[in-house]
PDB file of C-alpha atoms and ligand atoms in Angstrom:
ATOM      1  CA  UNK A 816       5.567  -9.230  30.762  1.00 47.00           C
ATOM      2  CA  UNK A 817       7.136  -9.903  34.299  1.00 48.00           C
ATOM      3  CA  UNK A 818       6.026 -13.581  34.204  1.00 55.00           C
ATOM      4  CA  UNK A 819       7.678 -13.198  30.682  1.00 54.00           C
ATOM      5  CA  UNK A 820      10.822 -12.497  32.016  1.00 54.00           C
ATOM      6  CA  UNK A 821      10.839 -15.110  34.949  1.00 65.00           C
ATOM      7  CA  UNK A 822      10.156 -17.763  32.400  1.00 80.00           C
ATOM      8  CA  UNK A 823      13.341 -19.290  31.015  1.00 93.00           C
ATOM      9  CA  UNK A 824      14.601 -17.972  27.380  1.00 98.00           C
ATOM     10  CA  UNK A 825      12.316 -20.764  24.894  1.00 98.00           C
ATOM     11  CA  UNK A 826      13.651 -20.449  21.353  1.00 98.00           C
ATOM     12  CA  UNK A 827      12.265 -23.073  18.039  1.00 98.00           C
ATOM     13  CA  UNK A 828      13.518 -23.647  15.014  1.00 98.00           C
ATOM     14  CA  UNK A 829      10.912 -24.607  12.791  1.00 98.00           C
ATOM     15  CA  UNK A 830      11.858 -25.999   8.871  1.00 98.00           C
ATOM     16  CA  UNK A 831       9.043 -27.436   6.903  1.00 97.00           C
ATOM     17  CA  UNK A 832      10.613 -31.467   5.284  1.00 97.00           C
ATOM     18  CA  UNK A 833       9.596 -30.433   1.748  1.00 95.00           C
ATOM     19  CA  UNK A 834      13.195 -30.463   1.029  1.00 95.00           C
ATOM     20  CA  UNK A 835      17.063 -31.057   2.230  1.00 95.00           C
ATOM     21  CA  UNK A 836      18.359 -27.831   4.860  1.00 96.00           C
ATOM     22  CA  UNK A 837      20.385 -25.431   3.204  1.00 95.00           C
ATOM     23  CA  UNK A 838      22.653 -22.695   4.634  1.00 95.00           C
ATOM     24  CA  UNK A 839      19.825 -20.510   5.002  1.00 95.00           C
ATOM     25  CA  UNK A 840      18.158 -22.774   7.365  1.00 97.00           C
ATOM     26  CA  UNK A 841      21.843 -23.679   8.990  1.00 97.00           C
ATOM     27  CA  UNK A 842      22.233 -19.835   9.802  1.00 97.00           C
ATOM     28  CA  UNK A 843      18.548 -19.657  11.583  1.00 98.00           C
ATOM     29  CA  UNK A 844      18.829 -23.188  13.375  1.00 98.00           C
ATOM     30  CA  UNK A 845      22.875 -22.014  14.751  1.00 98.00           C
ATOM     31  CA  UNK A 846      21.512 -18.867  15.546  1.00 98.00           C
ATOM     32  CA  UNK A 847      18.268 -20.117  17.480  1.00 98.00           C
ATOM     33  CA  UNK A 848      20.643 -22.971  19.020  1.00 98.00           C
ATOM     34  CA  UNK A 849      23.413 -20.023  20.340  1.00 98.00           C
ATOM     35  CA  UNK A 850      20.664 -17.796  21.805  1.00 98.00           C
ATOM     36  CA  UNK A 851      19.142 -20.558  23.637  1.00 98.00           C
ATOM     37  CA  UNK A 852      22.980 -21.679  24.775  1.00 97.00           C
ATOM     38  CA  UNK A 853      24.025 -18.114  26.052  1.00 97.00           C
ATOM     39  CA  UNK A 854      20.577 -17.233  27.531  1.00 97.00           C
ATOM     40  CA  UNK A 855      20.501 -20.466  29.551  1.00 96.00           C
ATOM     41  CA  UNK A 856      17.084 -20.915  27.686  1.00 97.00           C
ATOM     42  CA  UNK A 857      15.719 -23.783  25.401  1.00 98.00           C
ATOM     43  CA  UNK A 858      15.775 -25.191  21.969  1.00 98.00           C
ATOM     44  CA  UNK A 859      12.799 -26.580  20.485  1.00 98.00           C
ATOM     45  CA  UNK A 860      12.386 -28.260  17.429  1.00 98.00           C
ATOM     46  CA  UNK A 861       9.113 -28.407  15.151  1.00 98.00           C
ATOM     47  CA  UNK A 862       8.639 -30.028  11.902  1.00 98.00           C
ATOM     48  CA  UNK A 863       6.104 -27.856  10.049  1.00 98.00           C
ATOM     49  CA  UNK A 864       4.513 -30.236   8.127  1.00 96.00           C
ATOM     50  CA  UNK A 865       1.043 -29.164   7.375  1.00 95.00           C
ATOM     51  CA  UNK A 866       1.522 -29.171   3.567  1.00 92.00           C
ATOM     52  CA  UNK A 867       0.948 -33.112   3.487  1.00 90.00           C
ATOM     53  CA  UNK A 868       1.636 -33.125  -0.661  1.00 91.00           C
ATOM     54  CA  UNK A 869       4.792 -31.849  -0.565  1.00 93.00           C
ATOM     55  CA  UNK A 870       5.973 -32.652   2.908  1.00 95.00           C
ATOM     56  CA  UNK A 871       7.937 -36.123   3.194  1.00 97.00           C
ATOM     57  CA  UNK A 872       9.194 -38.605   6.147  1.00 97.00           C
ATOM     58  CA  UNK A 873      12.652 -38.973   4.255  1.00 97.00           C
ATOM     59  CA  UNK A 874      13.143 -34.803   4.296  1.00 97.00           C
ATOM     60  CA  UNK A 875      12.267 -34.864   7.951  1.00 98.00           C
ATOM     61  CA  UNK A 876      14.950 -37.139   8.131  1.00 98.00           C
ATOM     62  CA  UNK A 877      17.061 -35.370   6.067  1.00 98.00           C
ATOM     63  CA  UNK A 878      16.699 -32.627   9.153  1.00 98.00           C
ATOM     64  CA  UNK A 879      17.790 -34.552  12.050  1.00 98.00           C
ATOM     65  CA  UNK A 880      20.588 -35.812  10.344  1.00 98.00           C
ATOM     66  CA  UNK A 881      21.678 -31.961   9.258  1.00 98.00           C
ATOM     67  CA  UNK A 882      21.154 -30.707  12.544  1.00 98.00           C
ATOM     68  CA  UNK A 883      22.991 -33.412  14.298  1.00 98.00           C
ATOM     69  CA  UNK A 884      25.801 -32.873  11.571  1.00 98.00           C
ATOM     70  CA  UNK A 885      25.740 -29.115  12.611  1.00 98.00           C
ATOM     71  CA  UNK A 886      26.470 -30.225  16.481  1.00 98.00           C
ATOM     72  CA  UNK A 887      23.028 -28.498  17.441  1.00 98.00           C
ATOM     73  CA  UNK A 888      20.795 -30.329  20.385  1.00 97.00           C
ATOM     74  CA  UNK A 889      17.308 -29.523  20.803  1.00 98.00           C
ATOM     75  CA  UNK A 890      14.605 -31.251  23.299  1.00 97.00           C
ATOM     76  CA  UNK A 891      12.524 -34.234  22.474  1.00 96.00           C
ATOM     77  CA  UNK A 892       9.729 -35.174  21.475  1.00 95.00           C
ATOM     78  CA  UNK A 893      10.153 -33.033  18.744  1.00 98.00           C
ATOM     79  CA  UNK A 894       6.100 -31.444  17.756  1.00 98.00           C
ATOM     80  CA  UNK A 895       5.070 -32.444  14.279  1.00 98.00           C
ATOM     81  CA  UNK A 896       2.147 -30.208  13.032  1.00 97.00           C
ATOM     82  CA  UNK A 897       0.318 -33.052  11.226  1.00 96.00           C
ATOM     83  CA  UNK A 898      -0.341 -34.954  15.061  1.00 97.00           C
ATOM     84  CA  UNK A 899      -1.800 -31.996  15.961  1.00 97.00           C
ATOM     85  CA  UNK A 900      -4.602 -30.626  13.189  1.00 96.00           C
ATOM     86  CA  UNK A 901      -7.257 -31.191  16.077  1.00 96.00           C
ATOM     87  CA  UNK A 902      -5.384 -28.180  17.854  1.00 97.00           C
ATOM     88  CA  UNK A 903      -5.316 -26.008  14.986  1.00 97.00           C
ATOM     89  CA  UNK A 904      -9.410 -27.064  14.096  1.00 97.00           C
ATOM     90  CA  UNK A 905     -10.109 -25.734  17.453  1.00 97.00           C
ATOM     91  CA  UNK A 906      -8.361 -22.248  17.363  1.00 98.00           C
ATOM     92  CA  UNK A 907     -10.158 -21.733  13.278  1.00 97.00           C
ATOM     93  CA  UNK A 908     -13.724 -22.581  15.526  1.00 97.00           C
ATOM     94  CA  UNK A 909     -13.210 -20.053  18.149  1.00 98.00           C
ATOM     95  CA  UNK A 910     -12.748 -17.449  15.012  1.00 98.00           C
ATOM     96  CA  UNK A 911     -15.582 -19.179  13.595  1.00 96.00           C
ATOM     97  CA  UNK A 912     -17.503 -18.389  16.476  1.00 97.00           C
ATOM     98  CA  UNK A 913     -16.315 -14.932  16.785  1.00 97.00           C
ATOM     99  CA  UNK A 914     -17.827 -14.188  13.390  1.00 96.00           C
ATOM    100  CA  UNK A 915     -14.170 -13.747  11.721  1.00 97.00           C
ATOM    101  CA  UNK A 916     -13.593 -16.378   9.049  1.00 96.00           C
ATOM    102  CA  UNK A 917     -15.703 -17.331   6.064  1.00 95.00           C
ATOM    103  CA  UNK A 918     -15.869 -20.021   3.222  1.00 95.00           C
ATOM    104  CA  UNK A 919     -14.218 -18.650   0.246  1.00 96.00           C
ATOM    105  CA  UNK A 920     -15.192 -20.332  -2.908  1.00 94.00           C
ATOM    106  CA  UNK A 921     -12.756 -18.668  -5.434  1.00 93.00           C
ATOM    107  CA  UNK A 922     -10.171 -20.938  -7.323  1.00 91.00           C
ATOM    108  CA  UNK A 923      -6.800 -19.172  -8.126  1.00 91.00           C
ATOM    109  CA  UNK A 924      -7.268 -19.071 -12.196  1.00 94.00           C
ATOM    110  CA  UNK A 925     -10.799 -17.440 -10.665  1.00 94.00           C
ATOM    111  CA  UNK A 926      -8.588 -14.460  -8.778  1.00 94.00           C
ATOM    112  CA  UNK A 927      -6.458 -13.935 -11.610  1.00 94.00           C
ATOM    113  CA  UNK A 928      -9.095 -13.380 -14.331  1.00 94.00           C
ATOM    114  CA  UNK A 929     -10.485 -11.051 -12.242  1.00 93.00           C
ATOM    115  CA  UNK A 930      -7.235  -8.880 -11.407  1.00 94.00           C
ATOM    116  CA  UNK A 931      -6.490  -9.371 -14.975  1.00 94.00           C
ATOM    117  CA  UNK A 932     -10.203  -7.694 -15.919  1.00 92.00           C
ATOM    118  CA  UNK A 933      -9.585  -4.835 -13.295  1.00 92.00           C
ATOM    119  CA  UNK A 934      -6.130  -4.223 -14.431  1.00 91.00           C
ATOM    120  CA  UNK A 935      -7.649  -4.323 -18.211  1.00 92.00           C
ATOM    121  CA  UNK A 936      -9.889  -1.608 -16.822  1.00 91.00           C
ATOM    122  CA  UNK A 937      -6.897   0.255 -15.550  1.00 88.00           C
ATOM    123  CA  UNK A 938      -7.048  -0.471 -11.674  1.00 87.00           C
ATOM    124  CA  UNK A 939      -4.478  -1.278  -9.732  1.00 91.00           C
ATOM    125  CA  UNK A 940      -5.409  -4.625  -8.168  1.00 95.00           C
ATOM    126  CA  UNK A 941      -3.926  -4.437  -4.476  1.00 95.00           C
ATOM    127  CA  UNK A 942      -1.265  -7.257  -3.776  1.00 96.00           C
ATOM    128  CA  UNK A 943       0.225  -8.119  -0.720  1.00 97.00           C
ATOM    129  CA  UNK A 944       3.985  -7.995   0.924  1.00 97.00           C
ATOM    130  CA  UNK A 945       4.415 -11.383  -1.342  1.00 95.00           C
ATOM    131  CA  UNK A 946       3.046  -9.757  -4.012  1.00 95.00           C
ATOM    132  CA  UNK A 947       0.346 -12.334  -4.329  1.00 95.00           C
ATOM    133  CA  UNK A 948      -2.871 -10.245  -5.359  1.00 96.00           C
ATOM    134  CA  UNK A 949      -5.336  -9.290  -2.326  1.00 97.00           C
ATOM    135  CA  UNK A 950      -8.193 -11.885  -2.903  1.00 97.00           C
ATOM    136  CA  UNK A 951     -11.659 -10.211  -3.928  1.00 95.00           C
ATOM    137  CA  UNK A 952     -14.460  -9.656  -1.599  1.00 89.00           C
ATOM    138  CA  UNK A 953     -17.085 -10.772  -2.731  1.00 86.00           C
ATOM    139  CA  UNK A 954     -17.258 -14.120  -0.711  1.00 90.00           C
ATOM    140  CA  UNK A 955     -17.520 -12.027   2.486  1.00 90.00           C
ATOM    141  CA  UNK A 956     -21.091 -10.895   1.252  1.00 84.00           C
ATOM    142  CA  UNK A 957     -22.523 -14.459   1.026  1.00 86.00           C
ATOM    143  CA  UNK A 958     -25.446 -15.237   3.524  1.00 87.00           C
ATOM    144  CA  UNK A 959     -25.155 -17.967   5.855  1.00 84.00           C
ATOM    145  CA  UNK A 960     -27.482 -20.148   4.209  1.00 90.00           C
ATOM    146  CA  UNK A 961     -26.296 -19.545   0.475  1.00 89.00           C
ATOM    147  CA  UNK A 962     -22.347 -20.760   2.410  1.00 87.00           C
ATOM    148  CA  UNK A 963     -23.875 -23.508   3.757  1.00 88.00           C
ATOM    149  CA  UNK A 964     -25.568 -24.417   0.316  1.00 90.00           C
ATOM    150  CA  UNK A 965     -22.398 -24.222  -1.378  1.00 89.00           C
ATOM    151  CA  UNK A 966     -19.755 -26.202   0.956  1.00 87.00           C
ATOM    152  CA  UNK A 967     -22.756 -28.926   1.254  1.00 90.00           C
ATOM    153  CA  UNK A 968     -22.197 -29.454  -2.824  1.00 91.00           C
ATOM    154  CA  UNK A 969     -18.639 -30.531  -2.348  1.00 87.00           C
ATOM    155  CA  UNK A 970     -17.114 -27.177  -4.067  1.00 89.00           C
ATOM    156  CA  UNK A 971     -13.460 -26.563  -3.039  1.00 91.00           C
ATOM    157  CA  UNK A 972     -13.364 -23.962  -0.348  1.00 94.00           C
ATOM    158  CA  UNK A 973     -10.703 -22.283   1.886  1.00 96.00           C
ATOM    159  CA  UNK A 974     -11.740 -20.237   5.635  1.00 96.00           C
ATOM    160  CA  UNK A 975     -10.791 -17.291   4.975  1.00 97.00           C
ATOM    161  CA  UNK A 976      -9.969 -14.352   8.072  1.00 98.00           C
ATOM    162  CA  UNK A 977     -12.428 -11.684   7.456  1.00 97.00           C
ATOM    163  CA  UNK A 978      -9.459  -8.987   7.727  1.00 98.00           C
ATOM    164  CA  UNK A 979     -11.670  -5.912   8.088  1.00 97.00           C
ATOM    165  CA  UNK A 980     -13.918  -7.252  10.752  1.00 97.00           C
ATOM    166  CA  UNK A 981     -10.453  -9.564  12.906  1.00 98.00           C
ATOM    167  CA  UNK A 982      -8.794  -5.751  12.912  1.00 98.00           C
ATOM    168  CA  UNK A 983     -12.155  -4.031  14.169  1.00 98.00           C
ATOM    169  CA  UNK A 984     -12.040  -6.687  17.310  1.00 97.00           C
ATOM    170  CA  UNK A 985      -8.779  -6.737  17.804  1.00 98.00           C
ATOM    171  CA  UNK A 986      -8.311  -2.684  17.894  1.00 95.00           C
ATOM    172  CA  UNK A 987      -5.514  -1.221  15.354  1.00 92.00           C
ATOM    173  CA  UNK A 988      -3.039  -0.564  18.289  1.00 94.00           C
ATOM    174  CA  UNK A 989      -1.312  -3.935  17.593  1.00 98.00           C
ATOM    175  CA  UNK A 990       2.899  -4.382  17.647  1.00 98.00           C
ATOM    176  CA  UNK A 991       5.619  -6.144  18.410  1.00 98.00           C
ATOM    177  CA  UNK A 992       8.886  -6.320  19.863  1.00 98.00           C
ATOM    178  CA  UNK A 993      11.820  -6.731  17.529  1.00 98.00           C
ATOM    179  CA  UNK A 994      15.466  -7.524  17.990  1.00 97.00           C
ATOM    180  CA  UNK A 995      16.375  -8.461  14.625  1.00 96.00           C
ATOM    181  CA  UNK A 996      19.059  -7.820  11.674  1.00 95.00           C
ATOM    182  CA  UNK A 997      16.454  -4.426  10.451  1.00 94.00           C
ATOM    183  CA  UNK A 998      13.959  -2.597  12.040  1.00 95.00           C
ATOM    184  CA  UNK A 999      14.307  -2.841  15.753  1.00 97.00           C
ATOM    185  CA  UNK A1000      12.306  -1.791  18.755  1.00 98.00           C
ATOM    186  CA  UNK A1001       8.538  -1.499  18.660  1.00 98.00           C
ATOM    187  CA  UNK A1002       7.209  -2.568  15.214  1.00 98.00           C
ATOM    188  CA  UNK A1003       3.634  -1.322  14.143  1.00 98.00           C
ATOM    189  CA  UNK A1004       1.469  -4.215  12.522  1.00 98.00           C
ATOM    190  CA  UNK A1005      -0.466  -3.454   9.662  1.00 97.00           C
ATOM    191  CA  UNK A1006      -2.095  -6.930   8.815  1.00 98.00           C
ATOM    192  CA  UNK A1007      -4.430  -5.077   6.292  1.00 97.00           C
ATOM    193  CA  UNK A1008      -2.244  -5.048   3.553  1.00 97.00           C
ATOM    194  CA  UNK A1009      -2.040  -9.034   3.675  1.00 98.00           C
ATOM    195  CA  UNK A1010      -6.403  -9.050   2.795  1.00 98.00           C
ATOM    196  CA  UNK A1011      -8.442 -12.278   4.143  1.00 98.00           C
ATOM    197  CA  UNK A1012      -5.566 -14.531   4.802  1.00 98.00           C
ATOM    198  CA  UNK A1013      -6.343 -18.103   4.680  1.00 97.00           C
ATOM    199  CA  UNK A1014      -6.580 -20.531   7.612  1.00 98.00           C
ATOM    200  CA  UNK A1015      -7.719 -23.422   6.310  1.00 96.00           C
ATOM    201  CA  UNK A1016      -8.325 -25.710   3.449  1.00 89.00           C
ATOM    202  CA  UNK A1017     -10.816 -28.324   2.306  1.00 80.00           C
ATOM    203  CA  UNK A1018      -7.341 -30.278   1.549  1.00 79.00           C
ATOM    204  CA  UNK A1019      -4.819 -28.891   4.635  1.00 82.00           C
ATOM    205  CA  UNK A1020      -6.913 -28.214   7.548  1.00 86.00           C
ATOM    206  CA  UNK A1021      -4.629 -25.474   8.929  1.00 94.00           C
ATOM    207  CA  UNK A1022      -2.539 -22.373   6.825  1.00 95.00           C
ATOM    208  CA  UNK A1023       1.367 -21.622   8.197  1.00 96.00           C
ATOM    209  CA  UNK A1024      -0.064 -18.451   9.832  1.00 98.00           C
ATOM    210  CA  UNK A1025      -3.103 -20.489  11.919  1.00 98.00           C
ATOM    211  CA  UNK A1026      -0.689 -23.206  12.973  1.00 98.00           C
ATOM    212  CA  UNK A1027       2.417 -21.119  13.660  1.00 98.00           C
ATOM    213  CA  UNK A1028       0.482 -18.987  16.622  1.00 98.00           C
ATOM    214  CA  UNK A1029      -1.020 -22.037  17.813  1.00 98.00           C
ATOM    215  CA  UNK A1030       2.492 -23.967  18.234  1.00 98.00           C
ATOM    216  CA  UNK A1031       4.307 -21.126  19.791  1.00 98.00           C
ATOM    217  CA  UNK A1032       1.529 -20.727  22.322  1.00 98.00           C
ATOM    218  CA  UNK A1033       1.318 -23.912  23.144  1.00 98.00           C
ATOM    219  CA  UNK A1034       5.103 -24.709  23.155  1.00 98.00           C
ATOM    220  CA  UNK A1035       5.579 -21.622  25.258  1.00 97.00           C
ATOM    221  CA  UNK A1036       8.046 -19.663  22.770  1.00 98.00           C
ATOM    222  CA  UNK A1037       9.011 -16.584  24.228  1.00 98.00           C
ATOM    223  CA  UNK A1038      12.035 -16.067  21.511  1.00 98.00           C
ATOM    224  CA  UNK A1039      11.034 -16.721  17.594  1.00 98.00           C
ATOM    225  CA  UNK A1040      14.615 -16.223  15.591  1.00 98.00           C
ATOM    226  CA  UNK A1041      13.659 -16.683  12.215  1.00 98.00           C
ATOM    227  CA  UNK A1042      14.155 -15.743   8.450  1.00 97.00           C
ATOM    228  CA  UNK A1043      13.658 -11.571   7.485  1.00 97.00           C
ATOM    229  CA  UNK A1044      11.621 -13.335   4.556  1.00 96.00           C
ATOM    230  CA  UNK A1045       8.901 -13.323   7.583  1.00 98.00           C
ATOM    231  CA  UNK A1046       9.133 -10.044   8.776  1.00 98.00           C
ATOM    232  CA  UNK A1047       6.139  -8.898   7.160  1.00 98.00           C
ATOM    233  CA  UNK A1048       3.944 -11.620   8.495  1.00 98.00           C
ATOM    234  CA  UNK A1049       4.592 -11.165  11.598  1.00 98.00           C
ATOM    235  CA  UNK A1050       1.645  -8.622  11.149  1.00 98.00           C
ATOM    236  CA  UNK A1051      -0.725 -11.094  10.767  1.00 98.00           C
ATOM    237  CA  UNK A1052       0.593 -13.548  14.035  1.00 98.00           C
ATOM    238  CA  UNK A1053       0.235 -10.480  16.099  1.00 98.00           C
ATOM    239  CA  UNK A1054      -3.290 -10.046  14.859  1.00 98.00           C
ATOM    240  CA  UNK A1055      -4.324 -13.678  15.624  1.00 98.00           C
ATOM    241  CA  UNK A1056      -3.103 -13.942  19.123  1.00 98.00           C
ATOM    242  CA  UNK A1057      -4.716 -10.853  19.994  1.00 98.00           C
ATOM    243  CA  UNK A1058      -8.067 -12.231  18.928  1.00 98.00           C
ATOM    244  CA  UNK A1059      -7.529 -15.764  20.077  1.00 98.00           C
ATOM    245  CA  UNK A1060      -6.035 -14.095  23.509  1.00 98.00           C
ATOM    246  CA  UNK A1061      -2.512 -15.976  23.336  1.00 98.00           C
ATOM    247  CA  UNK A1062       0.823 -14.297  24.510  1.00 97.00           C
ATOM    248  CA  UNK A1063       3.094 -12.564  22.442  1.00 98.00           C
ATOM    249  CA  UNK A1064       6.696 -13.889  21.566  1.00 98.00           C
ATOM    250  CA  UNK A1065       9.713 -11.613  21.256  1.00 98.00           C
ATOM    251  CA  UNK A1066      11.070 -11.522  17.654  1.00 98.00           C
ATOM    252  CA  UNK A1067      14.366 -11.284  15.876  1.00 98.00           C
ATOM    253  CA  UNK A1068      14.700 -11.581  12.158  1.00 98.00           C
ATOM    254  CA  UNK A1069      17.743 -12.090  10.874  1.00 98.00           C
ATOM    255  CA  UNK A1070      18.857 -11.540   7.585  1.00 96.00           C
ATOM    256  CA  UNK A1071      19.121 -14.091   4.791  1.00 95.00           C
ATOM    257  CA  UNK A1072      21.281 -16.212   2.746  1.00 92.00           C
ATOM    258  CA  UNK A1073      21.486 -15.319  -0.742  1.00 86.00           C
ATOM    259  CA  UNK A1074      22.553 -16.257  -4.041  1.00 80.00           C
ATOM    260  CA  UNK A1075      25.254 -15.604  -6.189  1.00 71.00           C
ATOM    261  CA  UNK A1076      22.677 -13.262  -8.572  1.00 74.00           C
ATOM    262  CA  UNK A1077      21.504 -12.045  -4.961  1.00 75.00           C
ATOM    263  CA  UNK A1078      18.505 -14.588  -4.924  1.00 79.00           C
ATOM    264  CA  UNK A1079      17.491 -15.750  -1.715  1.00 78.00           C
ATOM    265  CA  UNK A1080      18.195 -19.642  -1.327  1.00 77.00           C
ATOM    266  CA  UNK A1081      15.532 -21.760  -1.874  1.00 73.00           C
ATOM    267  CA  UNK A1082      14.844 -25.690  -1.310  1.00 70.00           C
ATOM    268  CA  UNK A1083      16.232 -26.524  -4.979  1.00 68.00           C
ATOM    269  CA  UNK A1084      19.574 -24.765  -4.699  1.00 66.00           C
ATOM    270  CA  UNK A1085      21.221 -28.128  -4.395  1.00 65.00           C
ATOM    271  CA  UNK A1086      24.703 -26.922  -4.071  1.00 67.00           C
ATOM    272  CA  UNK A1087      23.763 -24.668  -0.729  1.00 84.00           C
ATOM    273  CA  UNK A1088      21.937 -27.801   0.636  1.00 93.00           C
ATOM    274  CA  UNK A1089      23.602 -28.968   4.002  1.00 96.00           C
ATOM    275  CA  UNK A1090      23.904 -32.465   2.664  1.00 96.00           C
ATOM    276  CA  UNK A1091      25.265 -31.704  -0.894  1.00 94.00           C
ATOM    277  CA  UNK A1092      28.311 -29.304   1.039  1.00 95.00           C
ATOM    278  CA  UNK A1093      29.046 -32.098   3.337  1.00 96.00           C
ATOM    279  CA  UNK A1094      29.650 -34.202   0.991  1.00 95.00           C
ATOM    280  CA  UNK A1095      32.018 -31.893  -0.561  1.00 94.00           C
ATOM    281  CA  UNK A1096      34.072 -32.255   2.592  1.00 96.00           C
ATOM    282  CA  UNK A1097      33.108 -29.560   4.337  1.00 96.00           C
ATOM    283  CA  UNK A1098      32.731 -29.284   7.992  1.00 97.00           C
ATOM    284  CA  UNK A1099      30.478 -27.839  10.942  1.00 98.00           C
ATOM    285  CA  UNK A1100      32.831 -24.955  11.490  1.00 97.00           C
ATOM    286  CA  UNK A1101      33.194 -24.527   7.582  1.00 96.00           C
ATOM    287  CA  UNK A1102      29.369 -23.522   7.614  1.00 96.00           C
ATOM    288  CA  UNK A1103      29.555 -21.620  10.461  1.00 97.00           C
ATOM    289  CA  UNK A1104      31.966 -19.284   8.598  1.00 95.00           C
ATOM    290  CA  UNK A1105      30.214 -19.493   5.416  1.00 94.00           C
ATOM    291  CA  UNK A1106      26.707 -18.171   7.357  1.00 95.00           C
ATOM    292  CA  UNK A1107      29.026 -15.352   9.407  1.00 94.00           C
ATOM    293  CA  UNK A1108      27.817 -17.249  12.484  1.00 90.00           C
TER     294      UNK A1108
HETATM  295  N1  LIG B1013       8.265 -23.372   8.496  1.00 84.75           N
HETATM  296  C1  LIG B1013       8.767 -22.095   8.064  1.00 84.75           C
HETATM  297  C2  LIG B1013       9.838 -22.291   7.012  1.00 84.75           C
HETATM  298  O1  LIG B1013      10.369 -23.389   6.870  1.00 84.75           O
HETATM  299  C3  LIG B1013       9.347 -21.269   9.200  1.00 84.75           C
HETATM  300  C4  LIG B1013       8.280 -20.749  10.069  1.00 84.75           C
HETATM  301  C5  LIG B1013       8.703 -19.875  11.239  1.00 84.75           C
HETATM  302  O2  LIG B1013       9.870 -19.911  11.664  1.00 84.75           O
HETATM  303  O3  LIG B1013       7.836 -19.176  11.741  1.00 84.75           O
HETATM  304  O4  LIG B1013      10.155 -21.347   6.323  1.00 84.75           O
END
């Protein structure tokens, strides 16, 4: 903590180019670039990029040009996830090592016949803070030799975090510090109710969650200003720098952009998009007021 606070303020904004910015993203990139400004601190950018099918060189584009629009500076060379899967590879083999992860086997049609039976049945299937169902267990029970039999025959697979057994090794007493727009002050993690998060797939060799700890380690983030729509999982980065031993940012959600029916924004809201208001002869300050920033 002390060397935390010697360390000059590092803040990130940190927009996946699988579509234009919109004033969602213009409220958390003003509000990342002001904090760093007042504290004297730093502004990173990161392309999150890991999702290769939907992620595109003209949308990264699209987010330098935004942010320049915007009058926000941030240091160079900017980190794009996809140079860097070898980082992310090495953090899944240290869980690997530790016993955490496994291959999971199950397609997503598979999961939802089998909620759908156990709902039939009259359980509740448990679903997470998404509500995206928990996904079954039964992968967890494989041996090591029937795993290795299966990912040697080419089936699709994802690694998996072994949630029960990650929360055993990393003790329950896990938190974090929050300054944001809701709950504030010490925040209790409860990664549970998120199940065997994924890390990794055959087809995108890191998940958000893996690569997101990795990058704010690495980048030494000591300030992560983001979107309330990630409050939740901030559960699960607590639990995986505890078990891969890397230091914990401070946090500050902030609340969100909606909607006229009260709808968070999303990358298809075309008329929010950064680009689409400019165009409409809007300016910097004209966004400002329209995010209350
Ligand atoms: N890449 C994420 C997004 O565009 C943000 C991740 C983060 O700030 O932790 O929603």
């Amino acid at each position: 903590m002390l060397d935390r606070q010697r360390q000059s303020p590092v803040y990130r904004f940190a927009p996946s180019p699988n579509g234009r910015l919109h004033l969602g993203h213009a409220l958390s990139a003003l509000l990342n670039s002001d904090m760093a400004a007042q504290t004297r601190g730093t502004l990173l950018l990161r392309i999150e990029d890991i999702d290769l099918a939907r992620c595109t060189p003209a949308f990264e584009a699209g987010i330098y040009e935004d942010l320049a629009w915007l009058g926000i500076d941030w240091q160079k060379p900017v980190r794009r996830q996809s140079d860097h899967f070898s980082d992310y590879r090495q953090a899944l083999e240290r869980l690997k090592e530790m016993g955490l992860v496994y291959p999971a086997f199950m397609t997503r049609g598979e999961v939802q016949a089998r909620v759908k039976q156990s709902e039939i049945a009259g359980g509740r299937w448990p679903r997470d803070p998404d509500g995206s169902p928990l996904y079954p267990q039964d992968d967890r029970q494989r041996s090591e030799y029937e795993s290795a039999e299966l990912l040697k025959s080419g089936r699709r697979y994802a690694w998996r975090l072994d949630m029960e057994k990650a929360i055993e090794h990393a003790g329950r007493d896990l938190s974090w510090m929050e300054s944001g727009d809701g709950e504030r002050g010490i925040i209790l993690a409860d990664p549970e109710k998120w199940g065997d998060v994924i890390l990794s797939r055959s087809d995108a060799p890191s998940s958000y969650h893996l690569s997101v700890v990795v990058d704010d380690a690495l980048q030494n983030v000591t300030h992560v200003v983001r979107g309330a729509d990630l409050f939740q999982a901030t559960a699960v980065h607590v639990l995986l720098q505890k078990l891969l031993g890397l230091p914990q940012p401070l946090y500050h959600h902030h609340r969100l952009i909606t909607d006229a029916t009260g709808r968070k924004l999303s990358k298809s809201d075309g008329d929010a998009g950064i680009e689409a208001l400019r165009h409409r002869g809007l300016s910097p300050a004209d966004i400002r007021r329209l995010v209350g920033c």
